[in-house]
C-alpha positions as a Markdown table, in Angstrom:
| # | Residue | x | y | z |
|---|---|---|---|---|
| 1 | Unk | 0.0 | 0.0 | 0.0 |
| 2 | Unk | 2.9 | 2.4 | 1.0 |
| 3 | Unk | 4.4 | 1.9 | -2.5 |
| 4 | Unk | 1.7 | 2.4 | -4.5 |
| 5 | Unk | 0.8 | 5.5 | -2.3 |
| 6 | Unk | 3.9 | 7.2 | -3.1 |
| 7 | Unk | 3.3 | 6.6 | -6.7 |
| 8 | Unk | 0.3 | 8.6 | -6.2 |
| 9 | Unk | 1.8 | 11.1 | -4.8 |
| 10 | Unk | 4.2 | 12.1 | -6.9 |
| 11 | Unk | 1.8 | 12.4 | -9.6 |
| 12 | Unk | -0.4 | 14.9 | -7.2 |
| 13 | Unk | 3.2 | 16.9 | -6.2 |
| 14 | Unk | 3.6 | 18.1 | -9.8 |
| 15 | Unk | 3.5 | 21.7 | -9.9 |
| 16 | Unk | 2.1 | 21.3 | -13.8 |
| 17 | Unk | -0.9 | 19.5 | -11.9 |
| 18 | Unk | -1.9 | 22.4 | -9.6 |
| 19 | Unk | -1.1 | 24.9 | -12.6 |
| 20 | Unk | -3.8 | 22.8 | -15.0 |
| 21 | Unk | -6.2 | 22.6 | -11.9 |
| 22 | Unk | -6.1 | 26.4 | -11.6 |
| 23 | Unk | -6.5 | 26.7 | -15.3 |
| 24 | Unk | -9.4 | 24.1 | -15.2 |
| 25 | Unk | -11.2 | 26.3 | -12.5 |
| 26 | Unk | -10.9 | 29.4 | -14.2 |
| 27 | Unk | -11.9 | 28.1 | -17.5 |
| 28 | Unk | -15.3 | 26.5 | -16.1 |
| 29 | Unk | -16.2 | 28.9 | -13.3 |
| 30 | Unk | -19.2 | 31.1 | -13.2 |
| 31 | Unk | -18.0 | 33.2 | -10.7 |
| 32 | Unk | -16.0 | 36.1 | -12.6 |
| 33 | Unk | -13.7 | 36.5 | -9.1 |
| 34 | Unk | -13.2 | 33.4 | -8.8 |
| 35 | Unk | -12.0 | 33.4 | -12.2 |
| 36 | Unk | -9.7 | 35.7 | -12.1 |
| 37 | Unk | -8.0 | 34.4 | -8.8 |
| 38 | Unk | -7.8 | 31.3 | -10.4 |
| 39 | Unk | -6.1 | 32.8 | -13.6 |
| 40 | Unk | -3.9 | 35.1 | -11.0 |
| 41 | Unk | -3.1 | 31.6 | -9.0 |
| 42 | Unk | -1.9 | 29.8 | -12.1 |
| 43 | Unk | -0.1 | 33.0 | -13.5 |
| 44 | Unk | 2.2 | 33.3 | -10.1 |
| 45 | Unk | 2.9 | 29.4 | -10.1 |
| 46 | Unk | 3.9 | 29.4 | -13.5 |
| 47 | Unk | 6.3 | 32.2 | -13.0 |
| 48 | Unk | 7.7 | 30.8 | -9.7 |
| 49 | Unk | 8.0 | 26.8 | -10.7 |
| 50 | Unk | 9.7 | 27.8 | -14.4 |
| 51 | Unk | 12.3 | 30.3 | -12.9 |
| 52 | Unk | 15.9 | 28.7 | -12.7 |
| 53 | Unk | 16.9 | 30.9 | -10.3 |
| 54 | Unk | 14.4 | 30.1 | -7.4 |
| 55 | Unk | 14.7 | 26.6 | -8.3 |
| 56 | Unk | 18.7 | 26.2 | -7.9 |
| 57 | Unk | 18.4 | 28.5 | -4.4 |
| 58 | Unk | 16.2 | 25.7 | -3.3 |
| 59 | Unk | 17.7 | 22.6 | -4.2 |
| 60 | Unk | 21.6 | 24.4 | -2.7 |
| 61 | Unk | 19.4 | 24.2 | 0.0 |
| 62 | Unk | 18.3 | 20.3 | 0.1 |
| 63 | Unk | 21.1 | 18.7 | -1.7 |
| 64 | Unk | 24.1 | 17.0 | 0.3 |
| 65 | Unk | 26.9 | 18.9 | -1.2 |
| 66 | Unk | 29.9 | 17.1 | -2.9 |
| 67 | Unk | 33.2 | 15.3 | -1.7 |
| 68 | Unk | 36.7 | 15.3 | -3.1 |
| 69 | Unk | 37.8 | 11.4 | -4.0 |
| 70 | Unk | 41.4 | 12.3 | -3.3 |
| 71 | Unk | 40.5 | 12.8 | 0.7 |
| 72 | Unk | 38.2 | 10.1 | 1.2 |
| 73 | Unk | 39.1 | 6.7 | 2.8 |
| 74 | Unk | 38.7 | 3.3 | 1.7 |
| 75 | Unk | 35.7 | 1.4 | 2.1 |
| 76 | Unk | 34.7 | -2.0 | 2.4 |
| 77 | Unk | 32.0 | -1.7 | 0.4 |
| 78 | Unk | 30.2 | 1.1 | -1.7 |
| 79 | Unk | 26.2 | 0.5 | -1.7 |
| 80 | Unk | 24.9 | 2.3 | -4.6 |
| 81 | Unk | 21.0 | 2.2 | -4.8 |
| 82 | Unk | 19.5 | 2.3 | -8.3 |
| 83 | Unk | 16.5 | 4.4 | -10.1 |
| 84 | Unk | 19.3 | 5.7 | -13.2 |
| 85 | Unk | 18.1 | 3.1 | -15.6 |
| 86 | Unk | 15.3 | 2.8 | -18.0 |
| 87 | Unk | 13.8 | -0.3 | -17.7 |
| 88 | Unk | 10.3 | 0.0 | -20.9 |
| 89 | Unk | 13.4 | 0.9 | -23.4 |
| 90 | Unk | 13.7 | -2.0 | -26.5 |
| 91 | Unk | 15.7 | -3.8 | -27.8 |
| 92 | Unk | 16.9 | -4.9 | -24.3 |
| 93 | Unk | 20.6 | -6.2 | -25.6 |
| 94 | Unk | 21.8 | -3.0 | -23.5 |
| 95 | Unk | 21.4 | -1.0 | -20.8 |
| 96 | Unk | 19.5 | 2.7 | -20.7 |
| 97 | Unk | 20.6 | 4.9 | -18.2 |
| 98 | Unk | 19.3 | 8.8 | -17.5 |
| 99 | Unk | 20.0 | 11.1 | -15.4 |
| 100 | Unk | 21.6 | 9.6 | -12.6 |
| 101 | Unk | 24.1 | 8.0 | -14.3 |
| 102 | Unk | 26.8 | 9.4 | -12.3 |
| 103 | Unk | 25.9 | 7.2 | -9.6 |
| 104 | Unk | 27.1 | 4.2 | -11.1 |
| 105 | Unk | 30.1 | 6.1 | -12.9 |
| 106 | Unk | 31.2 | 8.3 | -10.2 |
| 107 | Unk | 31.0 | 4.6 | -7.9 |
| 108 | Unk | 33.5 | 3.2 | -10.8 |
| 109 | Unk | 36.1 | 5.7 | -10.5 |
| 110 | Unk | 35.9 | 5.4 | -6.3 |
| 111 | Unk | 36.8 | 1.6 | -6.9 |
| 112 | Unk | 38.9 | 2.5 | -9.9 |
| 113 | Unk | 41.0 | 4.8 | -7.0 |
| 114 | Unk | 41.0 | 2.4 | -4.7 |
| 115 | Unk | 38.4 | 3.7 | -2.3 |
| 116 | Unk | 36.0 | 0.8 | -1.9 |
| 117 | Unk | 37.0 | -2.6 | -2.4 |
| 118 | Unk | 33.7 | -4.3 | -3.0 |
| 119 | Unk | 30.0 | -2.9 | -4.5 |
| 120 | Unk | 26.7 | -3.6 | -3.2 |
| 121 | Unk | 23.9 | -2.9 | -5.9 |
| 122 | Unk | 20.6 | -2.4 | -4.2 |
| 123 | Unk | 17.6 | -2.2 | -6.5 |
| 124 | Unk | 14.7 | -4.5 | -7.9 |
| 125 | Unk | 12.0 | -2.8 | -10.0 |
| 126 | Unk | 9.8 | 0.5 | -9.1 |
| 127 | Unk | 7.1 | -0.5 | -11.8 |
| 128 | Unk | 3.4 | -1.0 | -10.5 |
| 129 | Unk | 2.0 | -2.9 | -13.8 |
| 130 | Unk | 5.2 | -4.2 | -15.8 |
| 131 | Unk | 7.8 | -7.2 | -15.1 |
| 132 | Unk | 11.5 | -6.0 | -15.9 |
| 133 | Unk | 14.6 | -7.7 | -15.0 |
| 134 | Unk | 15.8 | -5.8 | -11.8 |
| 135 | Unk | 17.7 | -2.6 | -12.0 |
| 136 | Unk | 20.3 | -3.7 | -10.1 |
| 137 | Unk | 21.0 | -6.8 | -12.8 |
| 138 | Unk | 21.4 | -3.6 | -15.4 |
| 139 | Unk | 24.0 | -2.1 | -13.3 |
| 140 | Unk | 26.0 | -4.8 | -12.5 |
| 141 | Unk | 26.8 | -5.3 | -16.3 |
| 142 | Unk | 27.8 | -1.7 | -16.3 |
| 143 | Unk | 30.4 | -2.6 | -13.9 |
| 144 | Unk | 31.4 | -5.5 | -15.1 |
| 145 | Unk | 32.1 | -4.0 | -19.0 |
| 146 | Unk | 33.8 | -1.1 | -16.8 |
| 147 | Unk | 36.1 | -3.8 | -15.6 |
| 148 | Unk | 35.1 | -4.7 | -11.8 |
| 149 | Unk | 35.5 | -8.0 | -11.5 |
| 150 | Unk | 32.3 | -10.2 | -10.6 |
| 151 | Unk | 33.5 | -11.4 | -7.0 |
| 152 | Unk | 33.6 | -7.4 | -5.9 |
| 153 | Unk | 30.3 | -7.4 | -6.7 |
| 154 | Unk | 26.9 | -7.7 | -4.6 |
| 155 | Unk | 23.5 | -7.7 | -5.8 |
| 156 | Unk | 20.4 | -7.1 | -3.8 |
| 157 | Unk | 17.6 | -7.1 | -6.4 |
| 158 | Unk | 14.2 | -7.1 | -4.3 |
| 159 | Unk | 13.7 | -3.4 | -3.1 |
| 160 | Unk | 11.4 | -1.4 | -4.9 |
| 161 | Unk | 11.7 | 2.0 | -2.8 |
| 162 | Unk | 14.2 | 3.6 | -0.6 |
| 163 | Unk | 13.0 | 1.9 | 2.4 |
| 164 | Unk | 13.2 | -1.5 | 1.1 |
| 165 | Unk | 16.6 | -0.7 | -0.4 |
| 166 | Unk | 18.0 | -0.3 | 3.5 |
| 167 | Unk | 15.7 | -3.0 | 4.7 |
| 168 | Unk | 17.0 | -5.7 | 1.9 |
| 169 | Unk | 20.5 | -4.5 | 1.7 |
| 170 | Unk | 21.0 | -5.1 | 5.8 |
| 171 | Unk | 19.8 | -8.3 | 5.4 |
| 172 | Unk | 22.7 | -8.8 | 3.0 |
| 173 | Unk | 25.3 | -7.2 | 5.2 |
| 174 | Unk | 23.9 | -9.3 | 8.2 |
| 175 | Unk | 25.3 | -12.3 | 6.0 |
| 176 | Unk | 28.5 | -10.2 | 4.9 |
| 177 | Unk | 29.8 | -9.4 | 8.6 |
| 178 | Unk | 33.3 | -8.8 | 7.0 |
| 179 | Unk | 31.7 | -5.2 | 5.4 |
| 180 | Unk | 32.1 | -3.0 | 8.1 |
| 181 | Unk | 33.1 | 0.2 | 6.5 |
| 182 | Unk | 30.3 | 1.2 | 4.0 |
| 183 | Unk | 29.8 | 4.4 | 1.5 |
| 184 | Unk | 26.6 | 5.2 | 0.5 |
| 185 | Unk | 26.4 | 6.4 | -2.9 |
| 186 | Unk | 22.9 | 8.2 | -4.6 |
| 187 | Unk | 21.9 | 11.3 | -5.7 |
| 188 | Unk | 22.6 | 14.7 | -3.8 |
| 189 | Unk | 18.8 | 15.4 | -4.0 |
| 190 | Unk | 18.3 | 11.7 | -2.8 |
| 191 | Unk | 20.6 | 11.5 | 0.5 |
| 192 | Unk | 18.4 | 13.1 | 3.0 |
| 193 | Unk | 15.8 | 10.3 | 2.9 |
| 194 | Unk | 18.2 | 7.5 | 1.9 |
| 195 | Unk | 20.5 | 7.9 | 4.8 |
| 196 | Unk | 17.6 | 8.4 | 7.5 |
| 197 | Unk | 16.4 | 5.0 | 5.9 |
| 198 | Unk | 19.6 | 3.1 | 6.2 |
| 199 | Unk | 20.7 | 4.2 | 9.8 |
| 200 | Unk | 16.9 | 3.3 | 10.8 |
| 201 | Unk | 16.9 | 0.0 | 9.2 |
| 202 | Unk | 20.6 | -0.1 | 11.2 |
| 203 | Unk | 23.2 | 0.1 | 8.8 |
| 204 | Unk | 25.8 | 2.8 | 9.7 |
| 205 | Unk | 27.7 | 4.7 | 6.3 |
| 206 | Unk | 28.9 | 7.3 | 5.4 |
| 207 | Unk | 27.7 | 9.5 | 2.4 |
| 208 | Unk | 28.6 | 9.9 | -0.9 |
| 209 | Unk | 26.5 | 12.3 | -3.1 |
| 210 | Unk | 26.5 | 12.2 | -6.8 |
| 211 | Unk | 24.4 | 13.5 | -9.9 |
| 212 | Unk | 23.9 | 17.0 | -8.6 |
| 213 | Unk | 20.8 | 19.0 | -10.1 |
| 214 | Unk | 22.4 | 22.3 | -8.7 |
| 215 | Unk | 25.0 | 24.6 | -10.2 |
| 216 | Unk | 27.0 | 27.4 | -8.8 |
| 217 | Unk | 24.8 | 30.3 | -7.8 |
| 218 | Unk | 24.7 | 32.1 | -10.8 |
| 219 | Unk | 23.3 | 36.7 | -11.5 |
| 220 | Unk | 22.8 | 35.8 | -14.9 |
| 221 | Unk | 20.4 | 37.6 | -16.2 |
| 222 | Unk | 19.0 | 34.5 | -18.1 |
| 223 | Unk | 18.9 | 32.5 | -15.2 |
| 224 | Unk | 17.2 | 35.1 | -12.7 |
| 225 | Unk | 14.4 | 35.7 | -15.2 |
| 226 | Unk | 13.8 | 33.8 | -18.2 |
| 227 | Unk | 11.2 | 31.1 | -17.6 |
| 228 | Unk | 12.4 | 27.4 | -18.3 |
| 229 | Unk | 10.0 | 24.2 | -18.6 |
| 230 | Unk | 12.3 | 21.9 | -17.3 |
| 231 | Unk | 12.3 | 23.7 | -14.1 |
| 232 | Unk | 9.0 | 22.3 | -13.0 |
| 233 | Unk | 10.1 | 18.5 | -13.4 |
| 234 | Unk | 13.0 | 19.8 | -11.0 |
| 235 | Unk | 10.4 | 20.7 | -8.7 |
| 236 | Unk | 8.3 | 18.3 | -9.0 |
| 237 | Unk | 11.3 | 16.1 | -7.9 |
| 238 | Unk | 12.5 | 18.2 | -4.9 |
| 239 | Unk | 8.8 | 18.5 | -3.4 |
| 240 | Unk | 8.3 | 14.6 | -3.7 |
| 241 | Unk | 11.8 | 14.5 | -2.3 |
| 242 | Unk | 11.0 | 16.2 | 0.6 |
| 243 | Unk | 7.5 | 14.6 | 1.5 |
| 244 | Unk | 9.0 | 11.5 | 1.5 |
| 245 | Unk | 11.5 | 12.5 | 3.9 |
């Protein structure tokens, strides 16, 4: 029930969805003040959900902000939880990866360097209706073209949220007792809730944030006020971000 209800939510988070429901009001009303605070309300979200500038203040805000490779430690194991691959993408001889590719990558070079000696790979499928092979399955062969050899790798391919990502990958490490050390490794805009789910599911690491949606703070004159649609996907991600937190 939790799972699907989250799906739910995000759908009702989007900022587009309150913009089209304050549209919809305005353009079946009978009430002409009604009307035009409707028309006023969608105006005002429009111009404050497509703005690049308000949107990067607020995510500087939420994300975790990065780490230098060169002064980090070494690690027994780097968990990197999925949700950076497309799964309803044919012909499935490969593997599809968005935004949050830098997850996996930026988890590469770490063992590249020598910061973690093993991988953990927690993901299954987020899908409500369709059967895909797991996530986690797709990013294992990513690491194993990259050239991580297959006994430095662990897969834990049930979770289909955050939750069950901690909840199934401490079951792992309960078998793995030698992986004492552990890096967490997800999105910036991902870390709050994904490390308040692992240390309350009991599994103690430390954080590794990757695939950043914010750039340096930027008086561009573009940026402060030309409007930009992909702005309110960025939103939409940051307020279901922080409701599920």
């Amino acid at each position: 029930m939790f799972f699907i209800l989250s799906k739910v939510l995000y759908f009702l988070l989007a900022p587009l969805i309150w913009i089209l429901l304050a549209l919809f009001v305005a353009l079946f009303t009978k009430r002409e003040k009604r009307r035009r605070v409707a028309l006023l309300t969608a105006t005002l979200l429009l111009l404050v959900f497509t703005n690049p500038f308000i949107s990067n203040e607020a995510w500087l805000l939420w994300e975790r902000g990065p780490k230098s490779i060169a002064e980090m430690p070494t690690y027994d194991a780097a968990i990197i939880l999925t949700g950076l691959t497309e799964l309803d993408k044919s012909p499935h001889d490969r593997v599809y990866t968005n935004k949050g590719a830098d997850r996996v990558l930026h988890t590469i070079q770490l063992y590249k360097q020598g910061k973690c000696r093993n991988i953990i790979v927690s993901g299954g499928t987020g899908s409500l209706t369709e059967k895909f092979a797991p996530e986690a399955i797709g990013l294992q062969k990513i690491l194993l073209n990259a050239g991580v050899p297959n006994n430095a790798i662990l897969i834990e391919d049930k979770s289909r949220n955050t939750y069950e990502n901690a909840q199934f990958t401490k079951r792992l490490l309960d078998q793995r007792p030698d992986l004492k050390k552990l890096l967490l490794v997800t999105s910036a805009f991902h870390m709050r809730r994904s490390e308040a789910c692992f240390q309350k599911a009991g599994v103690q690491a430390d954080a590794f944030p990757a695939d950043f949606y914010t750039y340096d703070r930027s008086w561009d004159l573009n940026k402060l006020i030309v409007p930009t649609e992909k702005v309110l996907f960025h939103w939409q991600k940051l307020i279901h971000e922080m409701t599920g937190y």
